Coordinates of C-alpha atoms in Angstrom, one line a residue:
M22 CA 0.1 -0.2 0.1
P23 CA 2.8 2.5 0.9
Y24 CA 3.8 2.0 -3.1
I25 CA 0.3 2.0 -4.5
V26 CA -0.4 5.3 -3.0
P27 CA 2.2 7.5 -4.3
T28 CA 2.0 6.2 -7.6
G29 CA -1.6 6.9 -7.7
V30 CA -1.2 10.5 -6.6
H31 CA 1.8 10.9 -8.8
L32 CA -0.4 12.5 -11.4
Y33 CA -0.9 15.7 -8.8
V34 CA 2.7 15.8 -8.1
T35 CA 3.5 18.9 -10.6
S36 CA 0.8 20.9 -9.2
W37 CA 1.9 20.7 -5.3
V38 CA 3.8 23.4 -3.4
P39 CA 4.8 21.8 -0.3
S40 CA 5.4 25.0 1.6
E41 CA 1.9 26.2 0.4
P42 CA -0.5 23.2 0.6
L43 CA -3.5 25.3 -0.3
H44 CA -2.0 26.8 -3.4
G45 CA -2.9 25.4 -6.7
R46 CA -5.4 23.6 -8.4
S47 CA -8.2 21.7 -6.6
C48 CA -7.0 18.5 -7.9
R49 CA -4.1 18.5 -5.7
C50 CA -6.7 18.3 -2.9
L51 CA -8.0 14.2 -1.8
S52 CA -11.1 14.9 -0.1
F53 CA -12.2 12.1 2.1
C54 CA -15.9 11.1 3.0
S55 CA -17.7 8.1 4.7
A56 CA -19.0 7.0 1.6
L57 CA -16.0 6.7 -0.8
P58 CA -12.2 7.8 -0.6
P59 CA -10.2 9.6 -3.1
R60 CA -9.4 7.5 -6.5
P61 CA -5.7 6.7 -5.4
I62 CA -6.6 5.6 -1.6
Y63 CA -9.6 3.3 -3.2
A64 CA -7.2 1.7 -5.6
A65 CA -5.0 1.1 -2.8
L66 CA -7.4 -0.4 -0.7
C67 CA -8.7 -2.6 -3.5
A68 CA -5.0 -3.9 -4.0
V69 CA -4.8 -4.7 -0.5
N70 CA -8.2 -6.1 -0.1
V71 CA -9.2 -3.4 2.9
Q72 CA -12.4 -2.2 2.9
W73 CA -12.9 1.8 3.0
S74 CA -16.0 1.2 5.7
E75 CA -13.5 -0.4 8.3
W76 CA -11.0 2.5 7.9
S77 CA -13.9 5.3 7.8
V78 CA -14.6 4.1 11.2
A79 CA -11.5 4.1 12.6
L80 CA -11.1 7.7 11.2
G81 CA -14.3 8.5 12.9
N82 CA -16.5 9.0 9.6
L83 CA -15.2 12.2 9.4
E84 CA -15.1 14.3 6.2
F85 CA -11.8 16.2 5.3
D86 CA -9.1 17.3 2.9
L87 CA -5.8 15.7 2.8
F88 CA -3.3 18.0 1.1
G89 CA -0.2 16.2 -0.7
G90 CA 3.5 17.7 -0.4
C91 CA 3.4 19.1 3.0
I92 CA 0.7 16.2 4.5
S93 CA -1.8 18.3 6.2
V94 CA -5.4 17.8 7.1
H95 CA -8.2 20.0 6.7
I96 CA -11.6 19.2 8.6
G97 CA -14.2 21.5 7.8
A98 CA -14.0 25.0 7.8
G99 CA -11.3 24.4 10.7
Q100 CA -7.8 24.9 11.2
L101 CA -5.2 23.3 8.5
Y102 CA -3.1 20.8 10.3
T103 CA 0.2 19.7 9.1
V104 CA 0.8 15.9 9.6
W105 CA 4.1 15.5 8.0
S106 CA 6.5 17.4 6.1
D107 CA 10.1 17.1 4.9
E108 CA 11.1 20.0 7.2
L109 CA 9.4 18.3 10.3
E110 CA 11.0 15.0 9.3
S111 CA 14.3 16.6 9.2
A112 CA 13.8 18.3 12.6
A113 CA 12.9 15.1 14.1
Q114 CA 15.7 13.3 13.2
A115 CA 18.0 15.8 14.3
M116 CA 16.4 16.0 17.6
A117 CA 16.6 12.2 17.8
A118 CA 20.4 12.4 17.0
A119 CA 20.9 15.4 19.4
T120 CA 19.0 13.0 22.0
C121 CA 21.1 9.8 21.3
R122 CA 24.2 11.8 21.6
M123 CA 23.2 13.3 24.6
Q124 CA 22.5 10.0 26.4
E125 CA 25.8 8.8 25.6
T126 CA 27.4 11.5 26.8
I127 CA 25.5 11.1 30.0
H128 CA 26.3 7.2 29.9
A129 CA 30.1 7.7 29.4
I130 CA 30.3 10.4 32.2
L131 CA 28.2 8.2 34.6
K132 CA 30.1 4.8 33.7
P133 CA 32.4 3.9 36.2
T134 CA 36.0 4.0 35.4
S135 CA 37.9 0.7 35.7
L136 CA 40.5 0.8 38.3
K137 CA 44.3 0.2 37.0
P138 CA 46.5 -2.1 39.3
M139 CA 49.4 -0.2 40.9
S140 CA 52.7 -0.5 40.0
S141 CA 55.3 -2.1 42.2
A142 CA 57.1 1.1 42.4
F143 CA 54.1 3.1 43.4
M144 CA 53.7 0.7 46.1
Q145 CA 57.1 0.8 47.3
E146 CA 56.8 4.7 47.4
L147 CA 53.4 4.5 49.5
K148 CA 55.1 2.0 52.0
Q149 CA 58.0 4.3 52.4
T150 CA 55.7 7.2 53.0
D151 CA 53.7 5.5 55.7
A152 CA 57.2 4.5 57.3
E153 CA 58.3 8.2 57.4
S154 CA 55.3 9.2 58.8
E155 CA 55.6 6.5 61.9
D156 CA 59.0 7.7 62.4
E157 CA 57.6 11.5 62.6
L158 CA 54.9 10.4 64.9
F159 CA 57.2 8.4 67.4
A160 CA 59.6 11.2 67.5
V161 CA 56.9 13.8 68.5
L162 CA 55.9 11.4 71.2
A163 CA 59.4 10.7 72.5
G164 CA 59.9 14.7 72.7
E165 CA 56.6 15.3 74.8
I166 CA 57.4 12.1 77.4
H167 CA 60.3 13.4 80.1
D168 CA 61.6 11.7 83.1
P169 CA 59.8 12.2 86.6
T170 CA 61.3 14.9 88.7
F171 CA 60.7 13.1 92.0
I172 CA 61.6 9.4 92.3
T173 CA 59.9 7.3 95.3
P174 CA 62.8 5.8 97.4
I175 CA 62.5 1.9 97.2
A176 CA 64.1 -0.2 99.8
L177 CA 66.5 -2.9 98.7
T178 CA 66.5 -5.1 101.9
F179 CA 63.8 -5.7 104.3
P180 CA 64.5 -6.5 108.0
T181 CA 64.1 -10.3 109.4
I182 CA 61.3 -11.7 111.4
A183 CA 63.2 -11.3 114.6
A184 CA 64.1 -7.9 114.3
L185 CA 60.3 -6.9 113.5
S186 CA 59.3 -9.2 116.6
R187 CA 61.8 -7.1 118.9
L188 CA 60.5 -3.9 117.5
S189 CA 57.0 -4.6 118.1
S190 CA 57.6 -6.1 122.0
H191 CA 59.7 -2.7 122.2
S192 CA 56.9 -0.4 121.1
S193 CA 54.3 -2.0 123.5
T194 CA 56.6 -1.5 126.3
S195 CA 56.8 2.0 125.7
S196 CA 53.1 2.5 125.1
S197 CA 52.3 0.7 128.8
S198 CA 55.0 2.8 130.5
A199 CA 53.7 6.0 129.1
A200 CA 50.0 5.0 130.3
S201 CA 51.4 4.2 133.7
L202 CA 53.2 7.6 133.9
F203 CA 50.1 9.2 133.0
S204 CA 48.0 7.3 135.5
D205 CA 50.4 8.6 138.3
S206 CA 50.4 12.1 137.3
D207 CA 46.9 12.1 137.0
V208 CA 46.6 10.8 140.6
M209 CA 49.0 13.2 142.0
S210 CA 47.2 16.1 140.5
V211 CA 43.7 15.5 142.1
S212 CA 45.3 14.4 145.4
A213 CA 47.0 17.6 145.9
P214 CA 43.8 19.8 145.9
A215 CA 42.0 17.1 148.6
S216 CA 45.1 17.5 150.7
E217 CA 45.1 21.1 150.8
L218 CA 40.9 21.2 151.6
S219 CA 41.5 19.0 154.7
K220 CA 44.1 21.5 156.1
L221 CA 41.6 24.5 155.6
C222 CA 39.0 22.6 157.4
V223 CA 41.3 21.6 160.5
H224 CA 42.2 25.1 160.7
Q225 CA 38.8 26.4 160.5
R226 CA 37.8 24.0 163.4
H227 CA 40.9 25.3 165.3
R228 CA 39.8 28.9 165.2
S229 CA 36.0 28.3 166.3
A230 CA 37.3 26.6 169.4
M231 CA 39.3 29.3 170.4

């Protein structure tokens, strides 16, 4: 059918002006109605054994005019609608090509790059850099750590058990003697005021008797 239709309308090509679909003789306009299509379309339908009534229902049983060249449709007294033209086709192809190139560019940007294996020389350089960094760190730590200014004395020898027992007995004897001395002094300090009081009482009785 795509071959038969262009062949059938070949007679109208000489009068078509693609940029001005409405210009020229009326024979360049293909008028469609629900009864019968234009002669080239009808011949193409008969060649492929398709009924026009099926197409007419699919087209909504509308009456319209089809203009060749810049393929346009004119329905009743309404606006002329361009369906296809060389300019539109070229613009569509250019848009599709630009979209394809843009997608390829985006895909290339977002595609993860494969990591190349590192060479042995680069690995050796990394190890050397790590070693130097560790040496610098330890040097800084060594500079911050100093010897203590005061050292606690540490006894190198310890007394035997016998010496410890003598020291403990001596300390207990000193404690008992100190306790006894404290008791005697307390008794003396308390008994002294009592004897003075008894002397005063005797002296007072003696004066009363006189």
